[in-house]
Coordinates of C-alpha atoms and ligand atoms in Angstrom, one line a residue:
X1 CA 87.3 107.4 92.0
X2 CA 89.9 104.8 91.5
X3 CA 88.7 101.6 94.0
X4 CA 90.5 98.2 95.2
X5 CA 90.9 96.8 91.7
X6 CA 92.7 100.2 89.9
X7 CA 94.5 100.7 93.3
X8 CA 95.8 96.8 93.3
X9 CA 96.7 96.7 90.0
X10 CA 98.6 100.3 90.6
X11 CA 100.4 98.9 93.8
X12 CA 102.1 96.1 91.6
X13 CA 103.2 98.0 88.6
X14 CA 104.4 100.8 91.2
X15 CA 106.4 97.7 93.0
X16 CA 107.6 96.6 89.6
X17 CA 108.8 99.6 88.4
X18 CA 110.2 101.2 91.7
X19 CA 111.0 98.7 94.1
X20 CA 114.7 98.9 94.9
X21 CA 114.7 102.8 94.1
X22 CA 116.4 104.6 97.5
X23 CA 114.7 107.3 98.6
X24 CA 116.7 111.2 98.7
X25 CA 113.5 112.9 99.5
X26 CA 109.9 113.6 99.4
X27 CA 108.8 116.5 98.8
X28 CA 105.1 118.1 99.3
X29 CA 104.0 121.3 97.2
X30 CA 101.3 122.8 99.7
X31 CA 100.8 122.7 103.2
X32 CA 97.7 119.9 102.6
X33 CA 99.6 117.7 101.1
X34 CA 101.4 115.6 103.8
X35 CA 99.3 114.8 106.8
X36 CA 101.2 114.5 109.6
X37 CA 104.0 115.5 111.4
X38 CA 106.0 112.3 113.3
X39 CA 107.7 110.3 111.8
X40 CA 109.1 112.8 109.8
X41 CA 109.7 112.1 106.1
X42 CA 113.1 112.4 106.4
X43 CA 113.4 109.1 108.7
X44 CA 112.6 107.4 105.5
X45 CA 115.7 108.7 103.6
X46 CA 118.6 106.3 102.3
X47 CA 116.2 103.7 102.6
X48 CA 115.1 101.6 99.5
X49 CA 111.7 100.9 98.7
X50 CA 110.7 97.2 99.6
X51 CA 107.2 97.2 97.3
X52 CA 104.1 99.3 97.3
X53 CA 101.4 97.6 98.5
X54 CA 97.8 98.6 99.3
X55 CA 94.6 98.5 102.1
X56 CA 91.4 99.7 100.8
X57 CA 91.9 102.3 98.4
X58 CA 95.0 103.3 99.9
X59 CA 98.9 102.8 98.2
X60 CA 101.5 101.7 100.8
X61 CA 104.7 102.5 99.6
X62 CA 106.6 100.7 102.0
X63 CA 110.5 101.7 103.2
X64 CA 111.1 99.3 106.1
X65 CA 110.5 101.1 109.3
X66 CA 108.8 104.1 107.7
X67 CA 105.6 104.1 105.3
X68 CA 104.2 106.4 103.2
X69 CA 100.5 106.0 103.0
X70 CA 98.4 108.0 100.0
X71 CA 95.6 108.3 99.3
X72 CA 94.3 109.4 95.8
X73 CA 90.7 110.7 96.5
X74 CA 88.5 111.6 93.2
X75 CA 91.3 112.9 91.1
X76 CA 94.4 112.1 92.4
X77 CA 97.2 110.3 90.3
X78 CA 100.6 108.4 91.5
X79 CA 102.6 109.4 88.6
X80 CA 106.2 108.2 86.7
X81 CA 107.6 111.3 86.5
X82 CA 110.7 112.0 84.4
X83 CA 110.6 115.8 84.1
X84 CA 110.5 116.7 87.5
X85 CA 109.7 120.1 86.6
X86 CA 109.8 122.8 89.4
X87 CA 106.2 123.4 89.5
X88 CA 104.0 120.3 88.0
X89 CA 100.6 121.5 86.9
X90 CA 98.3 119.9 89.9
X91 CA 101.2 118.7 92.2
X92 CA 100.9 117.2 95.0
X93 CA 103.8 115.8 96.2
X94 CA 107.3 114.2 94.9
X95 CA 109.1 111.2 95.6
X96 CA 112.4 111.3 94.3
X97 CA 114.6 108.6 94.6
X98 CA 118.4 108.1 94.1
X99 CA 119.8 107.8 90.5
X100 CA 120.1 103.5 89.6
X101 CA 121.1 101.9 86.7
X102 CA 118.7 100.1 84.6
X103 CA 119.1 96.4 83.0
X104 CA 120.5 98.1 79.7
X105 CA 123.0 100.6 81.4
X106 CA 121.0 103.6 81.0
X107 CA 120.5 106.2 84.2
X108 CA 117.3 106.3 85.6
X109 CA 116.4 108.9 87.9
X110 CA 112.9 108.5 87.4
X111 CA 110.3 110.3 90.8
X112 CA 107.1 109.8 91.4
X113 CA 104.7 112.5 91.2
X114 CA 101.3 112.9 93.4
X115 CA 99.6 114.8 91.1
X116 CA 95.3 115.8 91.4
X117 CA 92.9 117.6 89.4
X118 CA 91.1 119.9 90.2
X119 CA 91.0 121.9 93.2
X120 CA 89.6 120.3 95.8
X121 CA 92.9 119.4 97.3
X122 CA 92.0 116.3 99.3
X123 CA 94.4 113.6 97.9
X124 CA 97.2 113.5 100.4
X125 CA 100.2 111.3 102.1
X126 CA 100.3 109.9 105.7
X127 CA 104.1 109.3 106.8
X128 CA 103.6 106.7 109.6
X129 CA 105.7 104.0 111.2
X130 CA 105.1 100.9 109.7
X131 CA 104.6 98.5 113.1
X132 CA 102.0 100.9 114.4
X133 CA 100.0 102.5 111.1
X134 CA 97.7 99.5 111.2
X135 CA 96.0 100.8 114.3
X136 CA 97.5 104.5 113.6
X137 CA 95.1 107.3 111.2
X138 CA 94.1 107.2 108.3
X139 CA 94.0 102.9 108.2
X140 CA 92.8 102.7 111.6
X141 CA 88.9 102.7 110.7
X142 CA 89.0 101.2 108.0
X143 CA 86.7 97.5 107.9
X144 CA 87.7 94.3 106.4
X145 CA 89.2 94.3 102.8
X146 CA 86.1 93.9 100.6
X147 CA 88.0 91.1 98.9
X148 CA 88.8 88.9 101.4
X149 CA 85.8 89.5 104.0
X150 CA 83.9 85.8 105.2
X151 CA 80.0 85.3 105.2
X152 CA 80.3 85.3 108.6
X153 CA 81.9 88.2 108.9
X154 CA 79.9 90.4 106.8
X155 CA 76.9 88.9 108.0
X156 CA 77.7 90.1 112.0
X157 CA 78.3 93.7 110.4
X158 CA 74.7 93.6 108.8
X159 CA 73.7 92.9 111.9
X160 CA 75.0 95.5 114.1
X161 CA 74.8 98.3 111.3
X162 CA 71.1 98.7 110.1
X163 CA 71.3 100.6 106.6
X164 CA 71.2 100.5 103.2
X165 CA 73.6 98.1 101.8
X166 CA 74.6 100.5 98.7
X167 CA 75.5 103.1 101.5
X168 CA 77.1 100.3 103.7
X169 CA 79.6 99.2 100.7
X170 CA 80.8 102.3 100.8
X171 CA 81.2 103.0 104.1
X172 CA 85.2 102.0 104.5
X173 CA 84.6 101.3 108.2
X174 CA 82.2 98.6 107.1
X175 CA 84.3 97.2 104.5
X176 CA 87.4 98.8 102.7
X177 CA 88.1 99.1 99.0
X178 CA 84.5 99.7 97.3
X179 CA 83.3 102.9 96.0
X180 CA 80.5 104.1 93.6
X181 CA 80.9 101.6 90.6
X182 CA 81.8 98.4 92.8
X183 CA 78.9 98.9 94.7
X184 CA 76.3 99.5 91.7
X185 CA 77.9 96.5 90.0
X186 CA 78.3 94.4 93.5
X187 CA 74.6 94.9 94.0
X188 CA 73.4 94.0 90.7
X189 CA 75.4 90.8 90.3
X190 CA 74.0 89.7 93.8
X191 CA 70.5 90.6 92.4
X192 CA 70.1 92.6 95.1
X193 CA 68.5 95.9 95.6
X194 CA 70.8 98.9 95.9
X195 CA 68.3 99.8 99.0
X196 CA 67.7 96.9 100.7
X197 CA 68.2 97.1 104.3
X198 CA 71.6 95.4 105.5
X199 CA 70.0 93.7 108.9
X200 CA 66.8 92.2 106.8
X201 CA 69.6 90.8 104.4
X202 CA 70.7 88.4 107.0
X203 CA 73.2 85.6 106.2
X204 CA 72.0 84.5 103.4
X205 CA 72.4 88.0 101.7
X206 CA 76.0 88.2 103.2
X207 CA 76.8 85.1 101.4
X208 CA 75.6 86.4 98.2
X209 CA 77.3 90.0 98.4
X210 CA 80.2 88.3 99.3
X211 CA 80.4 85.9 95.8
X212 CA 79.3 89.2 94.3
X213 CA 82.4 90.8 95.7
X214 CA 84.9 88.2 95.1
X215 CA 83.3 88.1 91.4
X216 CA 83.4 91.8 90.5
X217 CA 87.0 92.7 91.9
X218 CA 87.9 89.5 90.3
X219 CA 86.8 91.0 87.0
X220 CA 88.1 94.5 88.3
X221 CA 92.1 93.1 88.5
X222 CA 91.7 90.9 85.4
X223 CA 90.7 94.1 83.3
X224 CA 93.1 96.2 85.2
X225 CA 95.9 94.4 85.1
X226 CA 96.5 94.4 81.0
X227 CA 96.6 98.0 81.4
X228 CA 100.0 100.2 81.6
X229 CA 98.4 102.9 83.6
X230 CA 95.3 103.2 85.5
X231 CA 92.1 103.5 84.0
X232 CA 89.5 106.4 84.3
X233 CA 86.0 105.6 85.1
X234 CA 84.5 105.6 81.9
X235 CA 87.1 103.1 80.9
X236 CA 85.9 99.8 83.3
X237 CA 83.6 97.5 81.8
X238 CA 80.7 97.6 83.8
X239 CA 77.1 96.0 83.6
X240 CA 75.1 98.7 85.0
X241 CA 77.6 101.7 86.7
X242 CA 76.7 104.9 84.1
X243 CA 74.5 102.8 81.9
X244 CA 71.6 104.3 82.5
X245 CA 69.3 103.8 79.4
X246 CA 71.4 100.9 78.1
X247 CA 69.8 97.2 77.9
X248 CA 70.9 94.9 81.3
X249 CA 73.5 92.4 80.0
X250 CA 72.0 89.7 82.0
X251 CA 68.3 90.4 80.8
X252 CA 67.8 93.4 78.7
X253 CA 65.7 95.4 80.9
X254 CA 66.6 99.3 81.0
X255 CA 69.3 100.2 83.5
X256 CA 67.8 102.7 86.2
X257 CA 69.2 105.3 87.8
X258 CA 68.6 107.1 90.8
X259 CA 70.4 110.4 91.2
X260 CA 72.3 111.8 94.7
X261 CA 74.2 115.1 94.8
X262 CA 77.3 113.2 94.6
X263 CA 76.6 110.1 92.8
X264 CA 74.1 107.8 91.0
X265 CA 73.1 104.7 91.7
X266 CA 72.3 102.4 89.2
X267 CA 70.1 99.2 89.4
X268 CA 67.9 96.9 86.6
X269 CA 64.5 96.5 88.3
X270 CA 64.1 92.9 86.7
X271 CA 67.3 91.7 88.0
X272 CA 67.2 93.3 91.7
X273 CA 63.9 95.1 93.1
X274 CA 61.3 92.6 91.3
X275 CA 60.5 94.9 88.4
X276 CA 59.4 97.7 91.0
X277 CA 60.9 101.8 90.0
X278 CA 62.6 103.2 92.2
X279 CA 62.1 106.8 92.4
X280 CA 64.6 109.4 91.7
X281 CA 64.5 111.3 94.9
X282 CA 66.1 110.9 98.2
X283 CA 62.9 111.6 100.2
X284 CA 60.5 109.2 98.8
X285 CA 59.1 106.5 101.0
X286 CA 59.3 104.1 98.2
X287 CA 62.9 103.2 98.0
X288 CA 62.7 99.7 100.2
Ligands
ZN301 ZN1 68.7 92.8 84.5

């Protein structure tokens, strides 16, 4: 799933290439794919598009009074589309904007496409009024952006949320923007273990998840941003994420994995849980 960095860098080159583009309509291809009902879409017409910008892993494609919040979910893509083809394979939802002329004089009438793969159907768009959708669904939960959050703010929400810290990085009420590889990677450059208990981390633990934050989004944007599109998972450098097996970069030891339905989490036992195994299995009482 694309997280703050991919999202980010996607914001800007959406702003780039389609800020100034008037809208004439968006359209949605199934009944899931716009999420509410006031304001309606429409409200948003004739107006031009003053940037795309982002909270968490959310694009906010911002027209004045009216915002179109989406949300891309495991598959989901925010798509140049030229074709506009009556039917695109795994449509979503269409933004098409008013024909403009480009620097050289040629017509471009380029939309954007919501496209997702799959079939699971959970990517979606919130149409919401752009003084209220801070404390309005779906942004309304969501914590402090992962890339900005204090010490002393994260330390407070250790203390009143007793859990593992893996799980609380990906909690977007806790803190918004990490997913599955930031967290792995967050964790390991804090030298941290994926299952350490948030409250028994204390301040001094906040202080080093947040450096580790600041560092790995840092590293996140910097790769993301030489890229034209926005890169799959398999594509982001990362230290320990879905390299199980492989040597540790910081001191060779065998990245470790430990396997949920959904996910893995990854850890090097030298670097974060003093060389002990963790084992494979949910259930175990040997995970602290
Ligand atoms: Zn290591």
């Amino acid at each position: 799933m694309p997280e703050m960095p991919e999202i980010q860098a996607h914001a800007e080159r959406l702003t780039t290439e389609f800020g100034g583009r008037v809208l004439a309509k968006f359209t949605p291809f199934n009944f899931t794919a716009l999420k509410t009902a006031l304001p309606p879409p429409d409200s948003a017409y004739g107006e031009s598009l003053r940037g795309v910008g982002r909270r968490g892993k959310y694009l906010l494609l911002d027209f004045g009074e009216t915002t179109f919040v989406v949300h891309l979910m495991q598959g989901g893509r925010l798509l140049v589309d030229a074709k506009q083809s009556v039917k695109p394979r795994g449509g979503q939802a269409r933004f098409t904007f008013e024909a403009s002329e480009r620097d050289d004089g040629s017509l471009n009438t380029d939309a954007l496409l919501l496209t997702e793969q799959g079939s699971e159907r959970r990517a979606g768009v919130w149409c919401v009024t752009s003084a209220t959708m801070a404390t309005s669904a779906p942004l309304d939960k969501l914590g402090p952006e992962a890339a900005t959050i204090t010490p002393a703010e994260l330390a407070a929400l250790f203390e009143a949320n007793s859990m593992r810290v893996h799980g609380f990085l990906r909690d977007q009420r806790m803190v918004a923007g990490v997913g599955r590889r930031l967290a792995n990677e967050v964790c390991h450059t804090a030298k941290i273990s994926p299952f350490a208990n948030t409250r028994k981390l204390g301040a001094p633990g906040a202080q080093k998840i947040v450096d580790a934050l600041q560092q790995c989004i840092a590293e996140g944007l910097e790769y993301e941003r030489t890229r034209g599109d926005m890169s799959a998972s398999k594509d982001r450098p990362s230290a320990v994420h879905a390299q199980t097996g492989e040597p540790c970069p910081v001191c060779g030891d065998t990245i470790r994995a430990v396997s949920y339905s959904g996910y893995t989490v990854n850890y090097c036992a030298t670097c974060q849980t003093d060389g002990k195994i963790l084992a494979d299995n949910t259930t175990s009482k040997f995970l602290k």
